[in-house]
Every structure is written in structure tokens, then in C-alpha cells.
mmCIF file of C-alpha atoms in Angstrom:
data_model
loop_
_atom_site.group_PDB
_atom_site.id
_atom_site.type_symbol
_atom_site.label_atom_id
_atom_site.label_comp_id
_atom_site.label_asym_id
_atom_site.label_seq_id
_atom_site.Cartn_x
_atom_site.Cartn_y
_atom_site.Cartn_z
ATOM 1 C CA ARG E 1 -110.956 -20.195 37.495
ATOM 2 C CA LEU E 2 -108.840 -17.167 38.370
ATOM 3 C CA VAL E 3 -110.545 -14.954 35.788
ATOM 4 C CA SER E 4 -114.066 -15.931 36.850
ATOM 5 C CA SER E 5 -113.273 -15.504 40.538
ATOM 6 C CA CYS E 6 -111.744 -12.073 39.795
ATOM 7 C CA CYS E 7 -114.910 -11.059 37.922
ATOM 8 C CA GLU E 8 -117.162 -12.243 40.755
ATOM 9 C CA PHE E 9 -114.882 -10.522 43.222
ATOM 10 C CA ALA E 10 -114.915 -7.272 41.255
ATOM 11 C CA CYS E 11 -118.720 -7.293 40.956
ATOM 12 C CA GLY E 12 -119.049 -7.518 44.714
ATOM 13 C CA LEU E 13 -116.906 -4.422 45.151
ATOM 14 C CA SER E 14 -119.105 -1.944 43.301
ATOM 15 C CA ASN E 15 -119.799 0.116 46.442
ATOM 16 C CA ASP E 16 -116.160 0.356 47.540
ATOM 17 C CA THR E 17 -113.686 3.061 46.563
ATOM 18 C CA PHE E 18 -111.180 2.400 43.794
ATOM 19 C CA GLU E 19 -108.336 2.102 46.305
ATOM 20 C CA ASP E 20 -110.280 -0.465 48.351
ATOM 21 C CA ARG E 21 -111.022 -2.500 45.233
ATOM 22 C CA GLU E 22 -107.414 -2.310 44.063
ATOM 23 C CA ARG E 23 -106.104 -3.410 47.464
ATOM 24 C CA LEU E 24 -108.551 -6.312 47.741
ATOM 25 C CA LEU E 25 -107.983 -7.459 44.169
ATOM 26 C CA SER E 26 -104.209 -7.311 44.669
ATOM 27 C CA SER E 27 -104.509 -9.398 47.807
ATOM 28 C CA ARG E 28 -106.685 -11.959 46.029
ATOM 29 C CA LEU E 29 -104.341 -12.135 43.034
ATOM 30 C CA GLN E 30 -101.339 -12.633 45.314
ATOM 31 C CA LYS E 31 -103.065 -15.558 47.026
ATOM 32 C CA GLU E 32 -104.289 -17.147 43.782
ATOM 33 C CA ALA E 33 -101.391 -16.491 41.383
ATOM 34 C CA GLY E 34 -98.410 -15.598 43.551
ATOM 35 C CA GLY E 35 -96.306 -12.548 44.198
ATOM 36 C CA SER E 36 -94.297 -12.817 40.987
ATOM 37 C CA LEU E 37 -97.331 -12.305 38.748
ATOM 38 C CA LEU E 38 -98.641 -9.516 40.956
ATOM 39 C CA SER E 39 -95.270 -7.760 40.790
ATOM 40 C CA LYS E 40 -95.338 -7.918 36.971
ATOM 41 C CA ILE E 41 -98.888 -6.578 36.868
ATOM 42 C CA ASP E 42 -97.930 -3.709 39.189
ATOM 43 C CA GLY E 43 -95.010 -2.886 36.879
ATOM 44 C CA MET E 44 -97.263 -3.001 33.811
ATOM 45 C CA LEU E 45 -99.761 -0.664 35.476
ATOM 46 C CA ALA E 46 -96.920 1.724 36.340
ATOM 47 C CA ASP E 47 -95.854 1.675 32.665
ATOM 48 C CA CYS E 48 -99.439 2.453 31.607
ATOM 49 C CA ARG E 49 -99.650 5.384 34.024
ATOM 50 C CA MET E 50 -96.333 6.711 32.704
ATOM 51 C CA ILE E 51 -97.556 6.396 29.097
ATOM 52 C CA ASP E 52 -100.686 8.392 29.934
ATOM 53 C CA GLU E 53 -98.703 11.059 31.811
ATOM 54 C CA HIS E 54 -96.237 11.531 28.943
ATOM 55 C CA HIS E 55 -98.999 11.559 26.330
ATOM 56 C CA GLU E 56 -100.955 14.195 28.253
ATOM 57 C CA ALA E 57 -97.877 16.358 28.873
ATOM 58 C CA PHE E 58 -96.781 16.117 25.223
ATOM 59 C CA SER E 59 -100.300 16.981 24.033
ATOM 60 C CA LYS E 60 -100.436 20.043 26.305
ATOM 61 C CA HIS E 61 -97.300 21.427 24.663
ATOM 62 C CA GLY E 62 -99.331 21.864 21.476
ATOM 63 C CA ILE E 63 -96.503 20.596 19.322
ATOM 64 C CA ASP E 64 -97.618 19.656 15.838
ATOM 65 C CA VAL E 65 -96.293 16.385 14.420
ATOM 66 C CA PRO E 66 -97.194 15.029 10.971
ATOM 67 C CA ILE E 67 -98.719 11.771 12.278
ATOM 68 C CA CYS E 68 -100.665 10.621 15.342
ATOM 69 C CA LEU E 69 -97.946 9.939 17.907
ATOM 70 C CA ARG E 70 -98.287 7.895 21.101
ATOM 71 C CA VAL E 71 -95.118 6.610 22.723
ATOM 72 C CA LEU E 72 -95.152 3.129 24.234
ATOM 73 C CA ILE E 73 -93.242 2.436 27.431
ATOM 74 C CA ALA E 74 -92.680 -1.250 28.121
ATOM 75 C CA THR E 75 -90.324 -2.219 30.922
ATOM 76 C CA SER E 76 -88.184 -5.139 29.799
ATOM 77 C CA GLY E 77 -89.087 -8.413 31.476
ATOM 78 C CA LEU E 78 -92.627 -7.398 32.417
ATOM 79 C CA TRP E 79 -94.393 -7.484 29.079
ATOM 80 C CA PRO E 80 -94.648 -10.318 26.584
ATOM 81 C CA ALA E 81 -92.460 -9.939 23.519
ATOM 82 C CA PHE E 82 -94.043 -7.819 20.812
ATOM 83 C CA PRO E 83 -94.009 -9.250 17.308
ATOM 84 C CA ALA E 84 -92.053 -7.325 14.731
ATOM 85 C CA CYS E 85 -94.156 -5.085 12.547
ATOM 86 C CA SER E 86 -93.504 -2.977 9.522
ATOM 87 C CA ILE E 87 -94.846 0.451 8.806
ATOM 88 C CA SER E 88 -95.089 2.303 5.574
ATOM 89 C CA LEU E 89 -94.243 5.996 5.610
ATOM 90 C CA ASN E 90 -94.025 8.340 2.711
ATOM 91 C CA SER E 91 -90.663 9.382 3.983
ATOM 92 C CA VAL E 92 -88.270 8.315 6.700
ATOM 93 C CA SER E 93 -88.035 11.987 7.601
ATOM 94 C CA VAL E 94 -91.619 11.857 8.950
ATOM 95 C CA LEU E 95 -90.590 9.332 11.585
ATOM 96 C CA GLU E 96 -87.353 11.201 12.286
ATOM 97 C CA THR E 97 -89.311 14.423 12.782
ATOM 98 C CA CYS E 98 -91.671 12.747 15.255
ATOM 99 C CA VAL E 99 -88.858 11.100 17.246
ATOM 100 C CA ASN E 100 -86.822 14.307 17.374
ATOM 101 C CA THR E 101 -89.882 16.351 18.383
ATOM 102 C CA PHE E 102 -90.786 13.982 21.206
ATOM 103 C CA CYS E 103 -87.199 13.761 22.450
ATOM 104 C CA ALA E 104 -86.963 17.562 22.494
ATOM 105 C CA TYR E 105 -90.162 17.881 24.539
#
């Protein structure tokens, strides 16, 4: 019900500015799902904005790294737990180079 009402709600906002839509959707979510969920969503959106800002700033530095690198920022307690994954690199030094390069930026 919440998802369908959010979709209907969003469709009716096509002529409003982004800020108006965000404010109205936030208000509707708070009423339907409560402040706790809305607070988590706000935190997740802030993480996403920070990811984009860091990625753009790092890319503008023109630093060459041996693999495609995009850093994930996930505030503890806001996001669901991520399952463990394994990666296969030709060398551990590739990952070390990327981490050191990003930290130095």
C-alpha cells in the first residue's frame, strides 16, 4: 500500500519543483511509516550524496588507478547488512595501490 500510494503521489507532483516533491513525499512517508524510517532514509540519501561528491572530486584529480574504483559510504545502523563477498585480484598490491591512492587524495 505504501509503495503504490507513493507512486500515485509522485505522479501527481510532475509539475512541482524537486524541493516541493521531496518535502511532500517526506511528509507523506512520515505519516505512513513513521519518523524512524524517514530518518534512516534521510541518512541514506546523505550517504549517497557524499558518495557522489567524493567520486566526482576523486575523478577530477585525474589520478590513475589500475581498476575502476568507487568508494561506498554506508553509515552504520542505517543500511541493511551487506553480505560478505570475495574478489579475485591478480595481486593484493592492486587493491593496496587503490586504497592508498584514494586515502592520499
